[in-house]
Amino acid sequence: MARDVSRQVAGWVRADFGLDLSTLDEAAHGADEHARLWRARTSEGARYAVKLSGGGTPAGLIVTAHLAAQGVPGIAAPLRTRDGRLYGDRDGRRLSVVPWVSDQRALDGPMTEAHWHAYGEVLAAVHAVPVTDELARALPAGGDGYPSIVAATRDVAGRLRDRTDPGDPLVAELAATWASVADRVSTLIRGVERLAAARSGPAVVCHGDPHLGNLLLGPDGRVWLVDWDDAVLAPPECDLMFVVGGVLAFAPITPAQERTVRAGYGALDIDAARLAWFLAVRALDDLSDWTRQALDRAGSPDDRATAARIVRGLVSPVGLVTLADTALRDLDGRRLDGRR
């Protein structure tokens, strides 16, 4: 079955992009439920990332094409189809092709000091690109979906409250996990609703998800920022929250690494309220979404177990829920100090 799909996709790539692929191997990593990614190679040895996306919008392709055209480093520009488009239409999905720039994810390491510095340089260059009318039309405003995220969090909390299922131990485990962090979740919800106006600020192009899993490493300290499906227009804090602490529980960024990223970025003035707000929104979104996937009995046991493991990481002492809770409490503490 997988071989038949690969042959079909290779045929689409040939028809749409004029590329004859000799190999097409599906890549396993990635959290997008609506996308499939293949590592492809031509007989001449050129390598490409072939992606079939069933959700979202083509905004990520539009923004990477624009950034690459502006000379922003660390951006792999998508190939154009035979008729000049950024993707092909296949069964209601988008077929895109991008050069495969590296096999080495920053998440898997090792990152040198030069890589950390380049990470900051790439983020700064992205944020410095002027917002054109095309980008303004294509990119949503970062954080605008927060009411639905809050509603989804409350829905999952309601489903898990006092719920046990002897036939499904995972449900009982998730219910216990949510009960243990109920106060923190409530703090995040209140903070997101109370500080919603604080998210406003200078709107720049943001990747929206620039964690180390979306950063690829090359020789001589070179890096590439990939997977732009969550690109938005937002204040820089929308991206910079991934530098302050690192967001990923299993890959926290050390103070020394953060300093190196900041040195690469240049002049940097992080607004504490905006940073706390974006952290809290992301924490609620990740917590509710991964819990939903863990609860989905239609999913495979392995996928559900992976989702549950991610939920445990989110609420761990170094997890995003904890980071966001701490940021909100620190913000409140600074305000009290200011009043005194």
Short mmCIF file of C-alpha atoms in Angstrom, two decimals:
data_model
loop_
_atom_site.label_atom_id
_atom_site.label_comp_id
_atom_site.label_asym_id
_atom_site.label_seq_id
_atom_site.Cartn_x
_atom_site.Cartn_y
_atom_site.Cartn_z
CA MET A 1 0.00 0.00 0.00
CA ALA A 2 2.76 2.47 0.97
CA ARG A 3 4.62 1.59 -2.23
CA ASP A 4 1.51 2.34 -4.30
CA VAL A 5 1.13 5.73 -2.61
CA SER A 6 4.79 6.54 -3.25
CA ARG A 7 4.45 5.65 -6.93
CA GLN A 8 1.35 7.85 -7.19
CA VAL A 9 3.07 10.79 -5.48
CA ALA A 10 6.15 10.37 -7.71
CA GLY A 11 3.86 10.54 -10.74
CA TRP A 12 2.27 13.73 -9.45
CA VAL A 13 5.69 15.30 -8.88
CA ARG A 14 6.72 14.41 -12.42
CA ALA A 15 3.53 15.87 -13.88
CA ASP A 16 3.44 19.03 -11.75
CA PHE A 17 7.12 19.88 -11.27
CA GLY A 18 8.90 18.03 -14.07
CA LEU A 19 11.07 16.07 -11.64
CA ASP A 20 11.82 12.38 -12.18
CA LEU A 21 12.32 10.86 -8.74
CA SER A 22 14.35 7.68 -8.38
CA THR A 23 13.53 7.20 -4.68
CA LEU A 24 10.72 8.41 -2.41
CA ASP A 25 10.90 7.45 1.27
CA GLU A 26 8.36 8.66 3.82
CA ALA A 27 9.84 10.63 6.71
CA ALA A 28 8.51 9.73 10.13
CA HIS A 29 8.97 12.91 12.17
CA GLY A 30 6.39 15.69 12.32
CA ALA A 31 3.30 16.45 14.37
CA ASP A 32 0.95 17.57 11.59
CA GLU A 33 -1.92 15.09 11.43
CA HIS A 34 -2.98 16.40 8.01
CA ALA A 35 0.36 16.17 6.19
CA ARG A 36 2.70 13.52 4.84
CA LEU A 37 6.36 14.12 4.07
CA TRP A 38 8.73 12.18 1.86
CA ARG A 39 12.51 12.33 1.34
CA ALA A 40 13.04 12.13 -2.41
CA ARG A 41 16.04 11.81 -4.69
CA THR A 42 16.53 12.14 -8.45
CA SER A 43 18.83 9.89 -10.47
CA GLU A 44 21.30 12.81 -10.58
CA GLY A 45 21.46 12.82 -6.76
CA ALA A 46 19.46 15.97 -6.06
CA ARG A 47 17.38 15.62 -2.88
CA TYR A 48 13.97 17.12 -2.14
CA ALA A 49 11.31 17.22 0.57
CA VAL A 50 7.96 16.31 -0.96
CA LYS A 51 4.94 17.25 1.12
CA LEU A 52 1.24 16.53 0.73
CA SER A 53 -0.82 18.84 2.95
CA GLY A 54 -4.52 18.38 3.63
CA GLY A 55 -5.07 21.18 6.15
CA GLY A 56 -4.27 24.81 6.70
CA THR A 57 -3.39 27.22 3.92
CA PRO A 58 -0.53 27.76 1.46
CA ALA A 59 0.72 30.68 3.57
CA GLY A 60 3.91 28.84 4.52
CA LEU A 61 4.86 28.40 0.87
CA ILE A 62 4.05 32.02 0.08
CA VAL A 63 6.16 33.36 2.93
CA THR A 64 9.20 31.10 2.31
CA ALA A 65 9.20 32.00 -1.39
CA HIS A 66 9.14 35.68 -0.42
CA LEU A 67 11.80 35.38 2.29
CA ALA A 68 14.16 33.46 0.00
CA ALA A 69 13.65 36.05 -2.72
CA GLN A 70 14.62 38.74 -0.19
CA GLY A 71 17.87 36.91 0.56
CA VAL A 72 16.95 35.86 4.10
CA PRO A 73 19.46 33.19 5.19
CA GLY A 74 18.36 29.75 6.30
CA ILE A 75 15.27 29.57 4.08
CA ALA A 76 14.72 26.79 1.53
CA ALA A 77 12.60 28.20 -1.30
CA PRO A 78 9.81 25.97 -2.67
CA LEU A 79 10.06 24.84 -6.27
CA ARG A 80 7.59 26.23 -8.78
CA THR A 81 5.28 24.00 -10.79
CA ARG A 82 5.47 23.87 -14.57
CA ASP A 83 2.90 26.67 -14.71
CA GLY A 84 4.64 28.82 -12.09
CA ARG A 85 2.60 28.00 -8.98
CA LEU A 86 4.01 27.15 -5.54
CA TYR A 87 2.15 23.84 -5.27
CA GLY A 88 0.10 21.35 -7.20
CA ASP A 89 -3.53 20.50 -6.46
CA ARG A 90 -3.99 16.79 -5.84
CA ASP A 91 -7.22 15.29 -4.45
CA GLY A 92 -7.97 18.50 -2.56
CA ARG A 93 -4.47 18.57 -1.06
CA ARG A 94 -1.40 20.68 -1.75
CA LEU A 95 1.65 18.97 -3.25
CA SER A 96 4.83 20.96 -2.66
CA VAL A 97 8.51 20.32 -3.30
CA VAL A 98 11.40 21.97 -1.44
CA PRO A 99 15.14 21.19 -1.62
CA TRP A 100 16.19 18.74 1.10
CA VAL A 101 18.87 20.88 2.74
CA SER A 102 20.00 18.68 5.64
CA ASP A 103 19.41 15.38 7.42
CA GLN A 104 20.44 16.79 10.79
CA ARG A 105 17.78 18.28 13.03
CA ALA A 106 18.94 20.63 15.76
CA LEU A 107 16.76 18.62 18.12
CA ASP A 108 19.05 15.65 17.57
CA GLY A 109 22.19 17.80 17.87
CA PRO A 110 24.94 18.49 18.30
CA MET A 111 24.54 22.27 17.97
CA THR A 112 27.75 24.29 18.02
CA GLU A 113 27.99 27.84 19.31
CA ALA A 114 28.00 28.95 15.66
CA HIS A 115 24.69 27.15 15.09
CA TRP A 116 23.10 28.89 18.09
CA HIS A 117 24.36 32.24 16.83
CA ALA A 118 23.01 31.55 13.33
CA TYR A 119 19.64 30.58 14.82
CA GLY A 120 19.36 34.09 16.25
CA GLU A 121 20.52 35.64 12.97
CA VAL A 122 17.84 33.82 10.98
CA LEU A 123 15.06 34.86 13.37
CA ALA A 124 16.25 38.47 13.25
CA ALA A 125 16.39 38.46 9.44
CA VAL A 126 12.87 37.02 9.21
CA HIS A 127 11.48 39.61 11.62
CA ALA A 128 13.19 42.44 9.69
CA VAL A 129 11.50 41.69 6.35
CA PRO A 130 8.90 44.37 5.50
CA VAL A 131 5.31 43.09 5.46
CA THR A 132 4.02 43.35 1.90
CA ASP A 133 0.36 43.43 0.91
CA GLU A 134 0.68 39.81 -0.28
CA LEU A 135 2.03 38.68 3.09
CA ALA A 136 -0.65 40.66 4.93
CA ARG A 137 -3.33 38.86 2.91
CA ALA A 138 -1.75 35.42 3.30
CA LEU A 139 -0.71 35.36 6.95
CA PRO A 140 -3.15 35.28 9.87
CA ALA A 141 -2.59 37.37 12.97
CA GLY A 142 -0.73 35.40 15.62
CA GLY A 143 -2.85 34.47 18.61
CA ASP A 144 -6.19 35.44 17.09
CA GLY A 145 -7.48 31.92 17.64
CA TYR A 146 -7.05 32.08 21.40
CA PRO A 147 -10.83 32.01 22.23
CA SER A 148 -11.18 28.63 20.50
CA ILE A 149 -8.05 27.36 22.29
CA VAL A 150 -9.48 28.39 25.66
CA ALA A 151 -12.80 26.73 24.76
CA ALA A 152 -11.03 23.52 23.70
CA THR A 153 -9.07 23.47 26.96
CA ARG A 154 -12.23 23.84 29.03
CA ASP A 155 -13.90 21.12 26.97
CA VAL A 156 -11.07 18.62 27.55
CA ALA A 157 -10.96 19.51 31.25
CA GLY A 158 -14.68 18.84 31.48
CA ARG A 159 -14.35 15.50 29.72
CA LEU A 160 -11.62 14.38 32.12
CA ARG A 161 -13.05 15.70 35.38
CA ASP A 162 -13.65 12.77 37.76
CA ARG A 163 -13.52 10.41 34.80
CA THR A 164 -12.14 6.90 34.99
CA ASP A 165 -12.42 4.01 32.58
CA PRO A 166 -11.33 0.55 33.78
CA GLY A 167 -11.18 -0.57 30.16
CA ASP A 168 -8.82 2.23 29.19
CA PRO A 169 -6.12 3.00 31.80
CA LEU A 170 -4.85 5.86 29.67
CA VAL A 171 -8.03 7.82 30.35
CA ALA A 172 -7.57 7.46 34.11
CA GLU A 173 -3.93 8.52 33.80
CA LEU A 174 -4.84 11.64 31.82
CA ALA A 175 -7.60 12.52 34.25
CA ALA A 176 -5.12 12.29 37.12
CA THR A 177 -2.58 14.38 35.21
CA TRP A 178 -5.08 17.15 34.53
CA ALA A 179 -6.30 17.08 38.14
CA SER A 180 -2.73 17.59 39.34
CA VAL A 181 -2.33 20.77 37.28
CA ALA A 182 -5.87 22.13 37.51
CA ASP A 183 -4.72 25.28 39.33
CA ARG A 184 -2.04 25.97 36.75
CA VAL A 185 -4.47 25.46 33.86
CA SER A 186 -6.91 27.87 35.49
CA THR A 187 -4.08 30.40 35.92
CA LEU A 188 -3.22 30.10 32.23
CA ILE A 189 -6.82 30.54 31.11
CA ARG A 190 -7.29 33.61 33.31
CA GLY A 191 -3.98 35.04 32.12
CA VAL A 192 -4.80 34.53 28.44
CA GLU A 193 -8.18 36.20 28.80
CA ARG A 194 -6.91 39.02 31.01
CA LEU A 195 -3.85 39.86 28.92
CA ALA A 196 -5.40 39.46 25.48
CA ALA A 197 -4.92 43.15 24.71
CA ALA A 198 -1.25 42.93 25.69
CA ARG A 199 -0.46 40.76 22.68
CA SER A 200 -0.79 43.75 20.36
CA GLY A 201 2.49 45.16 19.16
CA PRO A 202 4.63 45.54 16.05
CA ALA A 203 3.43 42.85 13.63
CA VAL A 204 6.31 41.16 11.84
CA VAL A 205 6.61 37.92 9.90
CA CYS A 206 6.92 35.11 12.46
CA HIS A 207 7.59 31.44 11.86
CA GLY A 208 5.18 30.64 14.68
CA ASP A 209 6.84 27.35 15.66
CA PRO A 210 10.65 27.81 15.47
CA HIS A 211 11.62 25.13 17.99
CA LEU A 212 14.67 22.94 17.50
CA GLY A 213 12.63 20.25 15.74
CA ASN A 214 12.10 22.72 12.89
CA LEU A 215 15.73 23.81 12.71
CA LEU A 216 18.17 21.90 10.49
CA LEU A 217 21.94 21.99 10.89
CA GLY A 218 24.58 22.32 8.22
CA PRO A 219 28.37 22.64 8.07
CA ASP A 220 30.23 25.74 9.26
CA GLY A 221 27.44 26.72 11.65
CA ARG A 222 24.78 27.07 8.98
CA VAL A 223 21.11 26.49 9.87
CA TRP A 224 17.79 26.30 8.02
CA LEU A 225 14.37 27.05 9.49
CA VAL A 226 11.79 24.69 7.97
CA ASP A 227 8.08 23.81 8.22
CA TRP A 228 6.41 27.21 7.89
CA ASP A 229 2.81 25.98 8.05
CA ASP A 230 2.18 28.02 11.23
CA ALA A 231 3.60 31.31 9.89
CA VAL A 232 1.77 34.39 11.22
CA LEU A 233 2.00 38.14 11.56
CA ALA A 234 2.68 38.86 15.21
CA PRO A 235 5.03 40.63 17.60
CA PRO A 236 8.51 39.04 17.71
CA GLU A 237 7.71 37.47 21.11
CA CYS A 238 5.58 34.92 19.22
CA ASP A 239 8.88 33.40 17.98
CA LEU A 240 11.22 34.50 20.74
CA MET A 241 9.35 32.51 23.38
CA PHE A 242 11.04 29.45 21.82
CA VAL A 243 14.40 30.94 22.75
CA VAL A 244 13.56 31.97 26.33
CA GLY A 245 13.51 28.53 27.95
CA GLY A 246 13.11 26.60 24.74
CA VAL A 247 9.42 25.55 25.12
CA LEU A 248 10.16 21.84 24.53
CA ALA A 249 10.34 20.00 27.87
CA PHE A 250 12.83 17.47 26.53
CA ALA A 251 15.07 20.10 24.93
CA PRO A 252 15.32 23.17 27.20
CA ILE A 253 17.65 25.94 26.10
CA THR A 254 20.36 26.75 28.65
CA PRO A 255 21.15 30.33 29.72
CA ALA A 256 24.45 30.18 27.82
CA GLN A 257 22.72 29.00 24.65
CA GLU A 258 20.08 31.70 25.03
CA ARG A 259 22.79 34.35 25.32
CA THR A 260 24.36 33.11 22.08
CA VAL A 261 21.02 33.24 20.25
CA ARG A 262 20.46 36.76 21.56
CA ALA A 263 23.93 37.77 20.34
CA GLY A 264 23.03 36.49 16.87
CA TYR A 265 19.67 38.25 16.94
CA GLY A 266 21.07 41.64 17.90
CA ALA A 267 19.20 44.41 19.70
CA LEU A 268 16.41 42.67 21.57
CA ASP A 269 13.77 44.12 23.88
CA ILE A 270 11.33 41.40 24.94
CA ASP A 271 8.01 42.59 26.33
CA ALA A 272 7.27 40.42 29.39
CA ALA A 273 3.49 40.63 29.06
CA ARG A 274 3.49 39.65 25.39
CA LEU A 275 5.95 36.84 26.06
CA ALA A 276 3.83 35.47 28.92
CA TRP A 277 0.67 35.71 26.82
CA PHE A 278 2.09 33.81 23.85
CA LEU A 279 3.59 31.18 26.17
CA ALA A 280 0.23 30.67 27.88
CA VAL A 281 -1.69 30.37 24.61
CA ARG A 282 0.80 27.85 23.26
CA ALA A 283 0.73 25.88 26.51
CA LEU A 284 -3.08 25.59 26.47
CA ASP A 285 -3.11 24.70 22.78
CA ASP A 286 -0.49 21.97 23.13
CA LEU A 287 -1.98 20.57 26.33
CA SER A 288 -5.54 20.32 24.98
CA ASP A 289 -4.53 19.09 21.52
CA TRP A 290 -2.15 16.34 22.67
CA THR A 291 -4.62 15.25 25.32
CA ARG A 292 -7.35 15.04 22.68
CA GLN A 293 -5.09 12.83 20.55
CA ALA A 294 -4.31 10.62 23.55
CA LEU A 295 -8.04 10.22 24.25
CA ASP A 296 -8.89 9.34 20.65
CA ARG A 297 -9.66 5.63 20.63
CA ALA A 298 -9.52 5.65 16.84
CA GLY A 299 -5.78 6.31 17.08
CA SER A 300 -3.22 3.52 17.29
CA PRO A 301 -1.98 2.46 20.75
CA ASP A 302 1.50 3.75 19.89
CA ASP A 303 0.21 7.15 18.77
CA ARG A 304 -1.96 7.49 21.87
CA ALA A 305 0.94 6.52 24.13
CA THR A 306 3.19 9.06 22.42
CA ALA A 307 0.57 11.78 22.88
CA ALA A 308 0.21 10.91 26.56
CA ARG A 309 3.98 11.04 27.00
CA ILE A 310 4.02 14.54 25.49
CA VAL A 311 1.25 15.59 27.89
CA ARG A 312 3.37 14.40 30.81
CA GLY A 313 6.27 16.44 29.46
CA LEU A 314 4.12 19.56 29.10
CA VAL A 315 3.19 19.52 32.80
CA SER A 316 6.65 18.50 34.05
CA PRO A 317 8.81 20.96 36.02
CA VAL A 318 10.56 21.99 32.77
CA GLY A 319 7.46 21.71 30.58
CA LEU A 320 5.63 24.46 28.74
CA VAL A 321 2.69 24.56 31.15
CA THR A 322 5.14 25.21 33.99
CA LEU A 323 7.10 27.79 31.96
CA ALA A 324 3.95 29.69 31.07
CA ASP A 325 2.58 29.54 34.62
CA THR A 326 5.89 30.87 35.96
CA ALA A 327 5.96 33.67 33.37
CA LEU A 328 2.45 34.80 34.34
CA ARG A 329 3.20 34.70 38.07
CA ASP A 330 6.48 36.57 37.55
CA LEU A 331 4.62 39.19 35.55
CA ASP A 332 2.09 39.64 38.35
CA GLY A 333 4.93 39.84 40.87
CA ARG A 334 6.65 42.61 38.92
CA ARG A 335 3.41 44.57 38.74
CA LEU A 336 2.94 44.30 42.50
CA ASP A 337 6.51 45.46 43.03
CA GLY A 338 5.81 48.40 40.76
CA ARG A 339 2.76 49.42 42.79
CA ARG A 340 4.81 49.27 45.97
#
